[in-house]
Amino acid sequence: MDVDSALTPEQRCLRVNETLPADIYTGEQRDAHPDSRVPWRISPEPYWITPEEHAQFEALGHHILAFYEACNLLYSQSRRGVQPEWVAEYLDIGKDDAVRMYGRMNRFKRQLPLVIRPDVIPTDDGLVISELDSVPGGIGFTASLGQRYGKLGYDIVGGADGMVSGFARMIRSVAGASDPVLAVVVSEESAGYRPEMTWLAEALVEAGLDAHVVGPEDVGFSESGLYLEGAETGKKIDCAPCVTEAPPVNISTCGSGISIWSD
């Protein structure tokens, strides 16, 4: 780590603030400075974690993925009568017929979210997970902050561009192509995510990925696949994750389907 020691803590905060993209940080300003680009106080340095916590986070993803797989299997077996029926009945509450139908299709029912985002709270007794989310909200926030603190000389876990490069690797992997066309579809009720997803798409373009942020009305469907601009003559989409506040359903369109990121 080679932190710029010529800058005072105040100057580091100002440097971070000056270079942050203002339009992706939404929310009430609260008691932050009126010139702040974000609705919270800026720290002169990133949040520090211990080597033990780092190791926990490194191992956490595999455990959560196994949990998701077990929950998915439990739901499937509940519907088939292998497990108690009340499990599937409970998980179907609030979903309309179309959501349930797509989630039960053979081509979709074993698919899991592309993003698993745990809300982790540090406590005196260790780390606690309060929620498991599958919406990629926060990836753009974290990535942009990582870039800024990385430029100040701090060692960022995963690298200063780790969130963007990791996201790009994920899309290429699930699409099964080295140069896929990515269309992040943001529904109207989730429009608050659009500025952040737009920033992320621009960062992915800089990383060499053909990425777009669109609304559902900008995507056309034909028997041969999904297309941008609503016509088969448009650009064919290889991966189309959707950001929506609809009830979660296992649908993925990287190569063959649509991945629903549900809030």
PDB file of C-alpha atoms in Angstrom:
ATOM      1  CA  MET A   1       0.000   0.000   0.000  1.00  0.00           C
ATOM      2  CA  ASP A   2       1.413   3.373  -1.043  1.00  0.00           C
ATOM      3  CA  VAL A   3      -1.029   5.967   0.295  1.00  0.00           C
ATOM      4  CA  ASP A   4      -0.481   9.552  -0.793  1.00  0.00           C
ATOM      5  CA  SER A   5       0.905  10.893   2.493  1.00  0.00           C
ATOM      6  CA  ALA A   6       1.072  14.435   1.120  1.00  0.00           C
ATOM      7  CA  LEU A   7      -2.702  14.718   1.500  1.00  0.00           C
ATOM      8  CA  THR A   8      -4.349  15.406   4.831  1.00  0.00           C
ATOM      9  CA  PRO A   9      -7.467  13.398   5.793  1.00  0.00           C
ATOM     10  CA  GLU A  10      -9.603  16.386   4.823  1.00  0.00           C
ATOM     11  CA  GLN A  11      -7.903  16.633   1.435  1.00  0.00           C
ATOM     12  CA  ARG A  12      -8.425  12.925   0.813  1.00  0.00           C
ATOM     13  CA  CYS A  13     -12.141  13.334   1.526  1.00  0.00           C
ATOM     14  CA  LEU A  14     -12.317  16.283  -0.845  1.00  0.00           C
ATOM     15  CA  ARG A  15     -10.428  14.335  -3.521  1.00  0.00           C
ATOM     16  CA  VAL A  16     -12.873  11.439  -3.264  1.00  0.00           C
ATOM     17  CA  ASN A  17     -15.865  13.790  -3.351  1.00  0.00           C
ATOM     18  CA  GLU A  18     -14.582  15.745  -6.355  1.00  0.00           C
ATOM     19  CA  THR A  19     -14.178  12.648  -8.499  1.00  0.00           C
ATOM     20  CA  LEU A  20     -17.307  10.715  -7.528  1.00  0.00           C
ATOM     21  CA  PRO A  21     -20.094  10.455 -10.126  1.00  0.00           C
ATOM     22  CA  ALA A  22     -22.846  12.519  -8.523  1.00  0.00           C
ATOM     23  CA  ASP A  23     -25.817  11.022 -10.345  1.00  0.00           C
ATOM     24  CA  ILE A  24     -25.518   7.433  -9.083  1.00  0.00           C
ATOM     25  CA  TYR A  25     -25.763   8.299  -5.379  1.00  0.00           C
ATOM     26  CA  THR A  26     -29.379   9.087  -4.679  1.00  0.00           C
ATOM     27  CA  GLY A  27     -31.155   9.693  -1.429  1.00  0.00           C
ATOM     28  CA  GLU A  28     -31.789  12.351   1.153  1.00  0.00           C
ATOM     29  CA  GLN A  29     -28.778  14.562   1.910  1.00  0.00           C
ATOM     30  CA  ARG A  30     -29.316  14.255   5.665  1.00  0.00           C
ATOM     31  CA  ASP A  31     -26.600  16.156   7.528  1.00  0.00           C
ATOM     32  CA  ALA A  32     -23.937  15.873   4.820  1.00  0.00           C
ATOM     33  CA  HIS A  33     -22.267  19.002   3.460  1.00  0.00           C
ATOM     34  CA  PRO A  34     -24.320  20.787   0.764  1.00  0.00           C
ATOM     35  CA  ASP A  35     -21.396  20.382  -1.662  1.00  0.00           C
ATOM     36  CA  SER A  36     -21.200  16.647  -1.061  1.00  0.00           C
ATOM     37  CA  ARG A  37     -21.925  14.437  -4.060  1.00  0.00           C
ATOM     38  CA  VAL A  38     -23.240  11.661  -1.824  1.00  0.00           C
ATOM     39  CA  PRO A  39     -25.897  11.542   0.918  1.00  0.00           C
ATOM     40  CA  TRP A  40     -23.446  10.419   3.596  1.00  0.00           C
ATOM     41  CA  ARG A  41     -20.183  11.532   5.161  1.00  0.00           C
ATOM     42  CA  ILE A  42     -17.058  10.620   3.219  1.00  0.00           C
ATOM     43  CA  SER A  43     -14.264   8.824   5.037  1.00  0.00           C
ATOM     44  CA  PRO A  44     -10.610   9.718   4.370  1.00  0.00           C
ATOM     45  CA  GLU A  45      -9.872   5.994   4.053  1.00  0.00           C
ATOM     46  CA  PRO A  46     -11.759   2.809   3.135  1.00  0.00           C
ATOM     47  CA  TYR A  47     -13.326   0.527   5.738  1.00  0.00           C
ATOM     48  CA  TRP A  48     -10.720  -1.775   7.236  1.00  0.00           C
ATOM     49  CA  ILE A  49     -11.301  -5.468   7.871  1.00  0.00           C
ATOM     50  CA  THR A  50      -9.103  -7.968   9.670  1.00  0.00           C
ATOM     51  CA  PRO A  51      -7.375 -10.880   7.903  1.00  0.00           C
ATOM     52  CA  GLU A  52      -9.835 -13.192   9.665  1.00  0.00           C
ATOM     53  CA  GLU A  53     -12.820 -11.237   8.333  1.00  0.00           C
ATOM     54  CA  HIS A  54     -11.257 -11.246   4.877  1.00  0.00           C
ATOM     55  CA  ALA A  55     -11.005 -15.032   5.009  1.00  0.00           C
ATOM     56  CA  GLN A  56     -14.636 -15.246   6.137  1.00  0.00           C
ATOM     57  CA  PHE A  57     -15.793 -13.168   3.187  1.00  0.00           C
ATOM     58  CA  GLU A  58     -13.684 -15.225   0.785  1.00  0.00           C
ATOM     59  CA  ALA A  59     -15.402 -18.409   1.988  1.00  0.00           C
ATOM     60  CA  LEU A  60     -18.873 -16.926   2.387  1.00  0.00           C
ATOM     61  CA  GLY A  61     -19.933 -17.053  -1.246  1.00  0.00           C
ATOM     62  CA  HIS A  62     -19.624 -20.829  -1.497  1.00  0.00           C
ATOM     63  CA  HIS A  63     -21.735 -21.334   1.626  1.00  0.00           C
ATOM     64  CA  ILE A  64     -24.466 -18.932   0.481  1.00  0.00           C
ATOM     65  CA  LEU A  65     -24.568 -20.544  -2.956  1.00  0.00           C
ATOM     66  CA  ALA A  66     -25.028 -23.943  -1.300  1.00  0.00           C
ATOM     67  CA  PHE A  67     -27.839 -22.443   0.805  1.00  0.00           C
ATOM     68  CA  TYR A  68     -29.551 -21.081  -2.333  1.00  0.00           C
ATOM     69  CA  GLU A  69     -29.240 -24.453  -4.050  1.00  0.00           C
ATOM     70  CA  ALA A  70     -30.723 -26.209  -1.020  1.00  0.00           C
ATOM     71  CA  CYS A  71     -33.634 -23.746  -0.849  1.00  0.00           C
ATOM     72  CA  ASN A  72     -34.312 -24.169  -4.552  1.00  0.00           C
ATOM     73  CA  LEU A  73     -34.301 -27.951  -4.194  1.00  0.00           C
ATOM     74  CA  LEU A  74     -36.569 -27.742  -1.145  1.00  0.00           C
ATOM     75  CA  TYR A  75     -39.119 -25.700  -3.102  1.00  0.00           C
ATOM     76  CA  SER A  76     -39.020 -28.116  -6.039  1.00  0.00           C
ATOM     77  CA  GLN A  77     -39.423 -31.163  -3.819  1.00  0.00           C
ATOM     78  CA  SER A  78     -42.219 -29.470  -1.887  1.00  0.00           C
ATOM     79  CA  ARG A  79     -44.172 -28.972  -5.108  1.00  0.00           C
ATOM     80  CA  ARG A  80     -43.696 -32.657  -5.973  1.00  0.00           C
ATOM     81  CA  GLY A  81     -44.815 -33.823  -2.539  1.00  0.00           C
ATOM     82  CA  VAL A  82     -41.400 -35.104  -1.473  1.00  0.00           C
ATOM     83  CA  GLN A  83     -41.197 -32.362   1.166  1.00  0.00           C
ATOM     84  CA  PRO A  84     -44.094 -30.722   3.087  1.00  0.00           C
ATOM     85  CA  GLU A  85     -46.420 -28.843   0.725  1.00  0.00           C
ATOM     86  CA  TRP A  86     -46.638 -25.768   2.966  1.00  0.00           C
ATOM     87  CA  VAL A  87     -43.077 -24.796   1.981  1.00  0.00           C
ATOM     88  CA  ALA A  88     -43.968 -24.153  -1.668  1.00  0.00           C
ATOM     89  CA  GLU A  89     -47.306 -22.628  -0.683  1.00  0.00           C
ATOM     90  CA  TYR A  90     -45.541 -20.150   1.588  1.00  0.00           C
ATOM     91  CA  LEU A  91     -42.885 -19.234  -0.982  1.00  0.00           C
ATOM     92  CA  ASP A  92     -45.538 -18.682  -3.665  1.00  0.00           C
ATOM     93  CA  ILE A  93     -47.397 -16.067  -1.610  1.00  0.00           C
ATOM     94  CA  GLY A  94     -47.532 -12.753  -3.484  1.00  0.00           C
ATOM     95  CA  LYS A  95     -46.549 -14.193  -6.866  1.00  0.00           C
ATOM     96  CA  ASP A  96     -48.968 -14.063  -9.765  1.00  0.00           C
ATOM     97  CA  ASP A  97     -49.669 -17.026 -12.032  1.00  0.00           C
ATOM     98  CA  ALA A  98     -47.142 -15.961 -14.686  1.00  0.00           C
ATOM     99  CA  VAL A  99     -44.299 -15.655 -12.178  1.00  0.00           C
ATOM    100  CA  ARG A 100     -45.058 -19.080 -10.716  1.00  0.00           C
ATOM    101  CA  MET A 101     -45.365 -20.632 -14.172  1.00  0.00           C
ATOM    102  CA  TYR A 102     -42.005 -19.333 -15.412  1.00  0.00           C
ATOM    103  CA  GLY A 103     -40.254 -20.245 -12.180  1.00  0.00           C
ATOM    104  CA  ARG A 104     -41.435 -23.860 -12.504  1.00  0.00           C
ATOM    105  CA  MET A 105     -40.398 -24.362 -16.130  1.00  0.00           C
ATOM    106  CA  ASN A 106     -37.751 -27.053 -16.569  1.00  0.00           C
ATOM    107  CA  ARG A 107     -35.436 -24.663 -18.399  1.00  0.00           C
ATOM    108  CA  PHE A 108     -35.505 -22.169 -15.531  1.00  0.00           C
ATOM    109  CA  LYS A 109     -36.274 -23.955 -12.273  1.00  0.00           C
ATOM    110  CA  ARG A 110     -32.675 -24.904 -11.443  1.00  0.00           C
ATOM    111  CA  GLN A 111     -31.211 -21.522 -12.273  1.00  0.00           C
ATOM    112  CA  LEU A 112     -30.044 -19.241  -9.487  1.00  0.00           C
ATOM    113  CA  PRO A 113     -29.473 -15.463  -9.329  1.00  0.00           C
ATOM    114  CA  LEU A 114     -26.323 -14.214 -11.007  1.00  0.00           C
ATOM    115  CA  VAL A 115     -25.677 -11.930  -8.046  1.00  0.00           C
ATOM    116  CA  ILE A 116     -25.919 -12.948  -4.395  1.00  0.00           C
ATOM    117  CA  ARG A 117     -25.657  -9.888  -2.170  1.00  0.00           C
ATOM    118  CA  PRO A 118     -25.696 -10.512   1.577  1.00  0.00           C
ATOM    119  CA  ASP A 119     -26.295  -7.605   3.941  1.00  0.00           C
ATOM    120  CA  VAL A 120     -23.558  -8.214   6.507  1.00  0.00           C
ATOM    121  CA  ILE A 121     -23.521  -6.453   9.884  1.00  0.00           C
ATOM    122  CA  PRO A 122     -20.373  -6.503  12.057  1.00  0.00           C
ATOM    123  CA  THR A 123     -21.199  -7.148  15.723  1.00  0.00           C
ATOM    124  CA  ASP A 124     -19.207  -7.743  18.900  1.00  0.00           C
ATOM    125  CA  ASP A 125     -19.805 -11.459  18.388  1.00  0.00           C
ATOM    126  CA  GLY A 126     -18.773 -11.529  14.741  1.00  0.00           C
ATOM    127  CA  LEU A 127     -20.462 -11.008  11.376  1.00  0.00           C
ATOM    128  CA  VAL A 128     -24.237 -11.392  11.034  1.00  0.00           C
ATOM    129  CA  ILE A 129     -26.220 -11.608   7.782  1.00  0.00           C
ATOM    130  CA  SER A 130     -29.547  -9.792   7.977  1.00  0.00           C
ATOM    131  CA  GLU A 131     -30.697 -10.390   4.392  1.00  0.00           C
ATOM    132  CA  LEU A 132     -29.775 -12.198   1.185  1.00  0.00           C
ATOM    133  CA  ASP A 133     -30.571 -10.075  -1.852  1.00  0.00           C
ATOM    134  CA  SER A 134     -30.154 -10.748  -5.551  1.00  0.00           C
ATOM    135  CA  VAL A 135     -30.416  -7.177  -6.860  1.00  0.00           C
ATOM    136  CA  PRO A 136     -26.995  -5.861  -7.955  1.00  0.00           C
ATOM    137  CA  GLY A 137     -27.734  -2.480  -6.395  1.00  0.00           C
ATOM    138  CA  GLY A 138     -24.583  -1.280  -4.691  1.00  0.00           C
ATOM    139  CA  ILE A 139     -22.169  -2.820  -7.186  1.00  0.00           C
ATOM    140  CA  GLY A 140     -21.802   0.524  -8.951  1.00  0.00           C
ATOM    141  CA  PHE A 141     -21.552   2.390  -5.637  1.00  0.00           C
ATOM    142  CA  THR A 142     -18.886   0.052  -4.309  1.00  0.00           C
ATOM    143  CA  ALA A 143     -16.992  -0.076  -7.590  1.00  0.00           C
ATOM    144  CA  SER A 144     -16.827   3.705  -7.938  1.00  0.00           C
ATOM    145  CA  LEU A 145     -15.683   4.122  -4.331  1.00  0.00           C
ATOM    146  CA  GLY A 146     -13.100   1.370  -4.777  1.00  0.00           C
ATOM    147  CA  GLN A 147     -11.669   3.176  -7.780  1.00  0.00           C
ATOM    148  CA  ARG A 148     -11.376   6.461  -5.870  1.00  0.00           C
ATOM    149  CA  TYR A 149      -9.709   4.995  -2.792  1.00  0.00           C
ATOM    150  CA  GLY A 150      -7.501   2.854  -5.011  1.00  0.00           C
ATOM    151  CA  LYS A 151      -6.229   5.998  -6.732  1.00  0.00           C
ATOM    152  CA  LEU A 152      -5.322   7.368  -3.297  1.00  0.00           C
ATOM    153  CA  GLY A 153      -3.020   4.378  -2.863  1.00  0.00           C
ATOM    154  CA  TYR A 154      -5.114   2.077  -0.685  1.00  0.00           C
ATOM    155  CA  ASP A 155      -5.156  -1.676  -1.285  1.00  0.00           C
ATOM    156  CA  ILE A 156      -8.768  -2.577  -2.052  1.00  0.00           C
ATOM    157  CA  VAL A 157      -9.948  -6.151  -1.532  1.00  0.00           C
ATOM    158  CA  GLY A 158     -10.280  -7.669  -4.992  1.00  0.00           C
ATOM    159  CA  GLY A 159      -8.504  -4.707  -6.569  1.00  0.00           C
ATOM    160  CA  ALA A 160      -9.661  -1.158  -7.229  1.00  0.00           C
ATOM    161  CA  ASP A 161     -11.551  -2.369 -10.329  1.00  0.00           C
ATOM    162  CA  GLY A 162     -12.474  -5.746  -8.870  1.00  0.00           C
ATOM    163  CA  MET A 163     -16.235  -5.210  -8.881  1.00  0.00           C
ATOM    164  CA  VAL A 164     -16.307  -4.255 -12.560  1.00  0.00           C
ATOM    165  CA  SER A 165     -13.844  -6.885 -13.763  1.00  0.00           C
ATOM    166  CA  GLY A 166     -15.554  -9.572 -11.676  1.00  0.00           C
ATOM    167  CA  PHE A 167     -18.952  -8.620 -13.089  1.00  0.00           C
ATOM    168  CA  ALA A 168     -17.547  -8.782 -16.616  1.00  0.00           C
ATOM    169  CA  ARG A 169     -16.078 -12.249 -15.981  1.00  0.00           C
ATOM    170  CA  MET A 170     -19.431 -13.420 -14.636  1.00  0.00           C
ATOM    171  CA  ILE A 171     -21.319 -12.203 -17.715  1.00  0.00           C
ATOM    172  CA  ARG A 172     -18.817 -13.788 -20.103  1.00  0.00           C
ATOM    173  CA  SER A 173     -18.986 -17.052 -18.167  1.00  0.00           C
ATOM    174  CA  VAL A 174     -22.766 -17.404 -18.076  1.00  0.00           C
ATOM    175  CA  ALA A 175     -23.142 -16.190 -21.668  1.00  0.00           C
ATOM    176  CA  GLY A 176     -20.562 -18.697 -22.847  1.00  0.00           C
ATOM    177  CA  ALA A 177     -18.934 -16.079 -25.070  1.00  0.00           C
ATOM    178  CA  SER A 178     -15.838 -13.915 -24.867  1.00  0.00           C
ATOM    179  CA  ASP A 179     -17.589 -10.898 -26.399  1.00  0.00           C
ATOM    180  CA  PRO A 180     -21.271 -11.102 -25.381  1.00  0.00           C
ATOM    181  CA  VAL A 181     -23.896  -8.396 -25.774  1.00  0.00           C
ATOM    182  CA  LEU A 182     -25.218  -7.468 -22.332  1.00  0.00           C
ATOM    183  CA  ALA A 183     -28.534  -5.676 -21.867  1.00  0.00           C
ATOM    184  CA  VAL A 184     -29.423  -4.771 -18.280  1.00  0.00           C
ATOM    185  CA  VAL A 185     -33.198  -4.357 -18.345  1.00  0.00           C
ATOM    186  CA  VAL A 186     -34.455  -1.973 -15.641  1.00  0.00           C
ATOM    187  CA  SER A 187     -38.195  -2.048 -15.021  1.00  0.00           C
ATOM    188  CA  GLU A 188     -40.163   1.156 -14.473  1.00  0.00           C
ATOM    189  CA  GLU A 189     -40.813   0.434 -10.797  1.00  0.00           C
ATOM    190  CA  SER A 190     -37.066  -0.039 -10.272  1.00  0.00           C
ATOM    191  CA  ALA A 191     -36.060   3.158 -12.089  1.00  0.00           C
ATOM    192  CA  GLY A 192     -34.073   4.252  -9.045  1.00  0.00           C
ATOM    193  CA  TYR A 193     -31.448   1.679 -10.016  1.00  0.00           C
ATOM    194  CA  ARG A 194     -31.041   3.018 -13.558  1.00  0.00           C
ATOM    195  CA  PRO A 195     -28.350   5.683 -12.857  1.00  0.00           C
ATOM    196  CA  GLU A 196     -26.184   3.163 -11.034  1.00  0.00           C
ATOM    197  CA  MET A 197     -26.701   0.480 -13.676  1.00  0.00           C
ATOM    198  CA  THR A 198     -25.862   3.053 -16.363  1.00  0.00           C
ATOM    199  CA  TRP A 199     -22.597   3.867 -14.591  1.00  0.00           C
ATOM    200  CA  LEU A 200     -21.831   0.153 -14.296  1.00  0.00           C
ATOM    201  CA  ALA A 201     -22.575  -0.420 -17.988  1.00  0.00           C
ATOM    202  CA  GLU A 202     -20.243   2.428 -18.950  1.00  0.00           C
ATOM    203  CA  ALA A 203     -17.517   0.920 -16.764  1.00  0.00           C
ATOM    204  CA  LEU A 204     -18.112  -2.469 -18.400  1.00  0.00           C
ATOM    205  CA  VAL A 205     -17.784  -0.878 -21.841  1.00  0.00           C
ATOM    206  CA  GLU A 206     -14.423   0.537 -20.762  1.00  0.00           C
ATOM    207  CA  ALA A 207     -13.511  -3.007 -19.698  1.00  0.00           C
ATOM    208  CA  GLY A 208     -14.298  -4.258 -23.207  1.00  0.00           C
ATOM    209  CA  LEU A 209     -17.860  -5.524 -22.762  1.00  0.00           C
ATOM    210  CA  ASP A 210     -20.713  -4.549 -25.099  1.00  0.00           C
ATOM    211  CA  ALA A 211     -23.104  -3.391 -22.354  1.00  0.00           C
ATOM    212  CA  HIS A 212     -26.410  -1.507 -22.500  1.00  0.00           C
ATOM    213  CA  VAL A 213     -29.031  -0.350 -19.989  1.00  0.00           C
ATOM    214  CA  VAL A 214     -32.549  -0.450 -21.399  1.00  0.00           C
ATOM    215  CA  GLY A 215     -36.203  -0.623 -20.443  1.00  0.00           C
ATOM    216  CA  PRO A 216     -38.464  -3.598 -21.208  1.00  0.00           C
ATOM    217  CA  GLU A 217     -39.924  -1.659 -24.133  1.00  0.00           C
ATOM    218  CA  ASP A 218     -36.463  -1.550 -25.746  1.00  0.00           C
ATOM    219  CA  VAL A 219     -36.190  -5.332 -26.020  1.00  0.00           C
ATOM    220  CA  GLY A 220     -37.711  -7.279 -28.879  1.00  0.00           C
ATOM    221  CA  PHE A 221     -38.470 -10.995 -28.847  1.00  0.00           C
ATOM    222  CA  SER A 222     -38.474 -13.519 -31.648  1.00  0.00           C
ATOM    223  CA  GLU A 223     -38.133 -17.281 -31.873  1.00  0.00           C
ATOM    224  CA  SER A 224     -34.401 -16.834 -32.431  1.00  0.00           C
ATOM    225  CA  GLY A 225     -33.790 -14.764 -29.307  1.00  0.00           C
ATOM    226  CA  LEU A 226     -33.938 -11.307 -27.764  1.00  0.00           C
ATOM    227  CA  TYR A 227     -32.883  -8.194 -29.634  1.00  0.00           C
ATOM    228  CA  LEU A 228     -32.162  -4.578 -28.823  1.00  0.00           C
ATOM    229  CA  GLU A 229     -34.296  -1.908 -30.475  1.00  0.00           C
ATOM    230  CA  GLY A 230     -37.277  -4.245 -30.626  1.00  0.00           C
ATOM    231  CA  ALA A 231     -36.566  -5.775 -34.019  1.00  0.00           C
ATOM    232  CA  GLU A 232     -34.861  -8.923 -35.229  1.00  0.00           C
ATOM    233  CA  THR A 233     -32.629  -6.755 -37.380  1.00  0.00           C
ATOM    234  CA  GLY A 234     -31.286  -5.136 -34.198  1.00  0.00           C
ATOM    235  CA  LYS A 235     -28.392  -6.340 -32.090  1.00  0.00           C
ATOM    236  CA  LYS A 236     -28.969  -9.790 -30.618  1.00  0.00           C
ATOM    237  CA  ILE A 237     -28.696  -9.970 -26.829  1.00  0.00           C
ATOM    238  CA  ASP A 238     -26.587 -12.717 -25.288  1.00  0.00           C
ATOM    239  CA  CYS A 239     -27.308 -11.876 -21.658  1.00  0.00           C
ATOM    240  CA  ALA A 240     -30.286  -9.879 -20.366  1.00  0.00           C
ATOM    241  CA  PRO A 241     -30.431  -9.581 -16.577  1.00  0.00           C
ATOM    242  CA  CYS A 242     -33.492  -7.710 -15.337  1.00  0.00           C
ATOM    243  CA  VAL A 243     -33.719  -5.388 -12.344  1.00  0.00           C
ATOM    244  CA  THR A 244     -37.252  -5.421 -10.987  1.00  0.00           C
ATOM    245  CA  GLU A 245     -39.189  -5.234  -7.752  1.00  0.00           C
ATOM    246  CA  ALA A 246     -41.399  -8.138  -8.774  1.00  0.00           C
ATOM    247  CA  PRO A 247     -41.416 -11.280  -6.613  1.00  0.00           C
ATOM    248  CA  PRO A 248     -38.296 -13.381  -7.262  1.00  0.00           C
ATOM    249  CA  VAL A 249     -38.446 -16.070  -9.898  1.00  0.00           C
ATOM    250  CA  ASN A 250     -35.661 -18.203 -11.302  1.00  0.00           C
ATOM    251  CA  ILE A 251     -35.403 -17.070 -14.896  1.00  0.00           C
ATOM    252  CA  SER A 252     -32.110 -16.468 -16.649  1.00  0.00           C
ATOM    253  CA  THR A 253     -31.395 -15.312 -20.184  1.00  0.00           C
ATOM    254  CA  CYS A 254     -27.695 -15.593 -20.524  1.00  0.00           C
ATOM    255  CA  GLY A 255     -27.578 -17.592 -23.703  1.00  0.00           C
ATOM    256  CA  SER A 256     -31.117 -18.889 -23.342  1.00  0.00           C
ATOM    257  CA  GLY A 257     -33.227 -17.061 -20.783  1.00  0.00           C
ATOM    258  CA  ILE A 258     -33.623 -13.947 -18.590  1.00  0.00           C
ATOM    259  CA  SER A 259     -32.109 -13.463 -15.164  1.00  0.00           C
ATOM    260  CA  ILE A 260     -34.439 -11.656 -12.780  1.00  0.00           C
ATOM    261  CA  TRP A 261     -32.801  -9.554 -10.094  1.00  0.00           C
ATOM    262  CA  SER A 262     -35.623  -8.945  -7.673  1.00  0.00           C
ATOM    263  CA  ASP A 263     -35.720  -6.365  -4.907  1.00  0.00           C
TER     264      ASP A 263
END
